[in-house]
């Protein structure tokens, strides 16, 4: 079982969008028994809230479920429980590395590492930019390539 945790700042826009899109792709690929996904935030001001309206609108438009998703805060045990922690931007990576200072075995990557042809490293926060369509496109493509990467890694291990 490969467990992936998507992380952004408030866990209401980017990381829940990535979680929902990735879960959708995993389900379409028939890999639900071997790959799980969740999301969390590094900031605590949105705890217990549903995804942002902009995130819900774009996911609804693409027929992707976000049922039952609520904002939660990253916990120290997440660094043990998840195989991959996927951050939305460099600031998230920095916060995660500080939080997990003594956890060298944790794999922390930025989502756009899986979409290098995009030419940028940070997924912009649509909470501030309002550009949920652009963020969805980045997340959709990155999650597609992340899933292919995970499948390839699993094949190498067998």
mmCIF file of N, CA and C in Angstrom, residues 84-140:
data_model
loop_
_atom_site.group_PDB
_atom_site.id
_atom_site.type_symbol
_atom_site.label_atom_id
_atom_site.label_comp_id
_atom_site.label_asym_id
_atom_site.label_seq_id
_atom_site.Cartn_x
_atom_site.Cartn_y
_atom_site.Cartn_z
ATOM 1 N N UNK A 84 4.685 9.145 0.935
ATOM 2 C CA UNK A 84 5.025 10.359 0.196
ATOM 3 C C UNK A 84 4.240 11.529 0.763
ATOM 4 N N UNK A 85 4.935 12.611 1.020
ATOM 5 C CA UNK A 85 4.262 13.839 1.409
ATOM 6 C C UNK A 85 4.514 14.819 0.273
ATOM 7 N N UNK A 86 3.434 15.238 -0.362
ATOM 8 C CA UNK A 86 3.515 16.061 -1.568
ATOM 9 C C UNK A 86 3.046 17.478 -1.236
ATOM 10 N N UNK A 87 3.980 18.417 -1.267
ATOM 11 C CA UNK A 87 3.697 19.812 -0.932
ATOM 12 C C UNK A 87 3.338 20.599 -2.185
ATOM 13 N N UNK A 88 2.539 21.636 -1.992
ATOM 14 C CA UNK A 88 2.116 22.455 -3.110
ATOM 15 C C UNK A 88 3.129 23.545 -3.477
ATOM 16 N N UNK A 89 3.947 23.966 -2.525
ATOM 17 C CA UNK A 89 4.934 25.004 -2.839
ATOM 18 C C UNK A 89 6.155 24.900 -1.924
ATOM 19 N N UNK A 90 7.164 25.702 -2.230
ATOM 20 C CA UNK A 90 8.431 25.660 -1.486
ATOM 21 C C UNK A 90 8.241 26.046 -0.024
ATOM 22 N N UNK A 91 7.339 26.948 0.261
ATOM 23 C CA UNK A 91 7.062 27.340 1.637
ATOM 24 C C UNK A 91 6.512 26.154 2.433
ATOM 25 N N UNK A 92 5.631 25.385 1.815
ATOM 26 C CA UNK A 92 5.104 24.178 2.466
ATOM 27 C C UNK A 92 6.230 23.188 2.745
ATOM 28 N N UNK A 93 7.134 23.017 1.786
ATOM 29 C CA UNK A 93 8.264 22.102 1.966
ATOM 30 C C UNK A 93 9.106 22.548 3.155
ATOM 31 N N UNK A 94 9.400 23.832 3.214
ATOM 32 C CA UNK A 94 10.202 24.377 4.317
ATOM 33 C C UNK A 94 9.526 24.115 5.657
ATOM 34 N N UNK A 95 8.236 24.389 5.741
ATOM 35 C CA UNK A 95 7.483 24.139 6.977
ATOM 36 C C UNK A 95 7.479 22.659 7.345
ATOM 37 N N UNK A 96 7.312 21.805 6.350
ATOM 38 C CA UNK A 96 7.290 20.363 6.595
ATOM 39 C C UNK A 96 8.650 19.866 7.083
ATOM 40 N N UNK A 97 9.716 20.353 6.476
ATOM 41 C CA UNK A 97 11.069 19.918 6.878
ATOM 42 C C UNK A 97 11.386 20.372 8.301
ATOM 43 N N UNK A 98 10.948 21.565 8.696
ATOM 44 C CA UNK A 98 11.140 22.028 10.073
ATOM 45 C C UNK A 98 10.361 21.140 11.040
ATOM 46 N N UNK A 99 9.134 20.828 10.664
ATOM 47 C CA UNK A 99 8.264 20.031 11.517
ATOM 48 C C UNK A 99 8.806 18.612 11.700
ATOM 49 N N UNK A 100 9.407 18.072 10.637
ATOM 50 C CA UNK A 100 9.906 16.692 10.660
ATOM 51 C C UNK A 100 11.426 16.655 10.715
ATOM 52 N N UNK A 101 12.016 17.553 11.473
ATOM 53 C CA UNK A 101 13.476 17.737 11.484
ATOM 54 C C UNK A 101 14.254 16.453 11.705
ATOM 55 N N UNK A 102 13.770 15.546 12.503
ATOM 56 C CA UNK A 102 14.511 14.314 12.815
ATOM 57 C C UNK A 102 14.006 13.102 12.045
ATOM 58 N N UNK A 103 13.282 13.331 10.989
ATOM 59 C CA UNK A 103 12.702 12.233 10.212
ATOM 60 C C UNK A 103 13.338 12.192 8.817
ATOM 61 N N UNK A 104 14.588 11.742 8.728
ATOM 62 C CA UNK A 104 15.313 11.746 7.458
ATOM 63 C C UNK A 104 14.713 10.813 6.414
ATOM 64 N N UNK A 105 13.979 9.791 6.835
ATOM 65 C CA UNK A 105 13.444 8.816 5.898
ATOM 66 C C UNK A 105 12.155 9.273 5.208
ATOM 67 N N UNK A 106 11.646 10.418 5.586
ATOM 68 C CA UNK A 106 10.406 10.923 5.005
ATOM 69 C C UNK A 106 10.676 11.483 3.606
ATOM 70 N N UNK A 107 9.845 11.089 2.643
ATOM 71 C CA UNK A 107 9.969 11.595 1.281
ATOM 72 C C UNK A 107 9.014 12.774 1.129
ATOM 73 N N UNK A 108 9.594 13.970 0.984
ATOM 74 C CA UNK A 108 8.814 15.190 0.776
ATOM 75 C C UNK A 108 9.166 15.715 -0.608
ATOM 76 N N UNK A 109 8.144 15.857 -1.444
ATOM 77 C CA UNK A 109 8.343 16.346 -2.818
ATOM 78 C C UNK A 109 7.338 17.448 -3.087
ATOM 79 N N UNK A 110 7.633 18.271 -4.073
ATOM 80 C CA UNK A 110 6.663 19.263 -4.526
ATOM 81 C C UNK A 110 5.865 18.666 -5.675
ATOM 82 N N UNK A 111 4.585 18.957 -5.708
ATOM 83 C CA UNK A 111 3.704 18.365 -6.716
ATOM 84 C C UNK A 111 4.177 18.660 -8.134
ATOM 85 N N UNK A 112 4.612 19.889 -8.388
ATOM 86 C CA UNK A 112 4.977 20.235 -9.759
ATOM 87 C C UNK A 112 6.292 19.613 -10.217
ATOM 88 N N UNK A 113 6.983 18.893 -9.341
ATOM 89 C CA UNK A 113 8.130 18.085 -9.784
ATOM 90 C C UNK A 113 7.654 17.022 -10.764
ATOM 91 N N UNK A 114 6.385 16.660 -10.674
ATOM 92 C CA UNK A 114 5.812 15.639 -11.547
ATOM 93 C C UNK A 114 5.217 16.240 -12.819
ATOM 94 N N UNK A 115 5.404 17.526 -13.010
ATOM 95 C CA UNK A 115 4.935 18.227 -14.207
ATOM 96 C C UNK A 115 6.010 19.254 -14.588
ATOM 97 N N UNK A 116 7.239 18.787 -14.849
ATOM 98 C CA UNK A 116 8.344 19.713 -15.080
ATOM 99 C C UNK A 116 8.173 20.578 -16.322
ATOM 100 N N UNK A 117 7.437 20.083 -17.309
ATOM 101 C CA UNK A 117 7.242 20.868 -18.527
ATOM 102 C C UNK A 117 6.424 22.137 -18.278
ATOM 103 N N UNK A 118 5.783 22.231 -17.146
ATOM 104 C CA UNK A 118 5.029 23.441 -16.776
ATOM 105 C C UNK A 118 5.986 24.620 -16.552
ATOM 106 N N UNK A 119 7.209 24.299 -16.124
ATOM 107 C CA UNK A 119 8.222 25.341 -16.012
ATOM 108 C C UNK A 119 8.207 26.155 -14.729
ATOM 109 N N UNK A 120 7.386 25.759 -13.771
ATOM 110 C CA UNK A 120 7.374 26.421 -12.465
ATOM 111 C C UNK A 120 7.392 25.349 -11.383
ATOM 112 N N UNK A 121 7.711 25.736 -10.158
ATOM 113 C CA UNK A 121 7.798 24.745 -9.087
ATOM 114 C C UNK A 121 6.673 24.849 -8.069
ATOM 115 N N UNK A 122 6.051 26.007 -7.950
ATOM 116 C CA UNK A 122 5.006 26.216 -6.945
ATOM 117 C C UNK A 122 3.621 26.269 -7.573
ATOM 118 N N UNK A 123 2.684 25.531 -6.990
ATOM 119 C CA UNK A 123 1.281 25.664 -7.382
ATOM 120 C C UNK A 123 0.769 26.931 -6.710
ATOM 121 N N UNK A 124 0.332 27.924 -7.491
ATOM 122 C CA UNK A 124 -0.152 29.162 -6.870
ATOM 123 C C UNK A 124 -1.402 28.910 -6.027
ATOM 124 N N UNK A 125 -1.550 29.681 -4.976
ATOM 125 C CA UNK A 125 -2.682 29.496 -4.074
ATOM 126 C C UNK A 125 -3.894 30.254 -4.611
ATOM 127 N N UNK A 126 -4.929 29.529 -5.072
ATOM 128 C CA UNK A 126 -6.096 30.210 -5.634
ATOM 129 C C UNK A 126 -6.923 30.953 -4.589
ATOM 130 N N UNK A 127 -6.650 30.705 -3.323
ATOM 131 C CA UNK A 127 -7.307 31.482 -2.269
ATOM 132 C C UNK A 127 -6.974 32.962 -2.464
ATOM 133 N N UNK A 128 -5.745 33.216 -2.916
ATOM 134 C CA UNK A 128 -5.293 34.596 -3.132
ATOM 135 C C UNK A 128 -5.420 35.033 -4.583
ATOM 136 N N UNK A 129 -5.207 34.091 -5.537
ATOM 137 C CA UNK A 129 -5.218 34.465 -6.952
ATOM 138 C C UNK A 129 -6.603 34.339 -7.589
ATOM 139 N N UNK A 130 -7.442 33.453 -7.035
ATOM 140 C CA UNK A 130 -8.763 33.215 -7.606
ATOM 141 C C UNK A 130 -8.747 32.347 -8.851
ATOM 142 N N UNK A 131 -7.578 31.905 -9.286
ATOM 143 C CA UNK A 131 -7.475 31.163 -10.532
ATOM 144 C C UNK A 131 -7.559 29.650 -10.295
ATOM 145 N N UNK A 132 -8.741 29.196 -9.959
ATOM 146 C CA UNK A 132 -8.960 27.777 -9.682
ATOM 147 C C UNK A 132 -8.818 26.920 -10.937
ATOM 148 N N UNK A 133 -9.148 27.474 -12.116
ATOM 149 C CA UNK A 133 -9.015 26.713 -13.361
ATOM 150 C C UNK A 133 -7.554 26.376 -13.642
ATOM 151 N N UNK A 134 -6.668 27.354 -13.529
ATOM 152 C CA UNK A 134 -5.247 27.128 -13.766
ATOM 153 C C UNK A 134 -4.681 26.130 -12.756
ATOM 154 N N UNK A 135 -5.056 26.284 -11.503
ATOM 155 C CA UNK A 135 -4.572 25.391 -10.460
ATOM 156 C C UNK A 135 -5.081 23.973 -10.712
ATOM 157 N N UNK A 136 -6.339 23.839 -11.121
ATOM 158 C CA UNK A 136 -6.867 22.512 -11.435
ATOM 159 C C UNK A 136 -6.050 21.864 -12.544
ATOM 160 N N UNK A 137 -5.740 22.611 -13.595
ATOM 161 C CA UNK A 137 -4.969 22.058 -14.719
ATOM 162 C C UNK A 137 -3.610 21.559 -14.237
ATOM 163 N N UNK A 138 -2.939 22.346 -13.400
ATOM 164 C CA UNK A 138 -1.633 21.942 -12.862
ATOM 165 C C UNK A 138 -1.756 20.680 -12.015
ATOM 166 N N UNK A 139 -2.736 20.675 -11.156
ATOM 167 C CA UNK A 139 -2.933 19.539 -10.256
ATOM 168 C C UNK A 139 -3.333 18.293 -11.029
ATOM 169 N N UNK A 140 -4.232 18.443 -11.981
ATOM 170 C CA UNK A 140 -4.687 17.300 -12.774
ATOM 171 C C UNK A 140 -3.512 16.646 -13.492
#
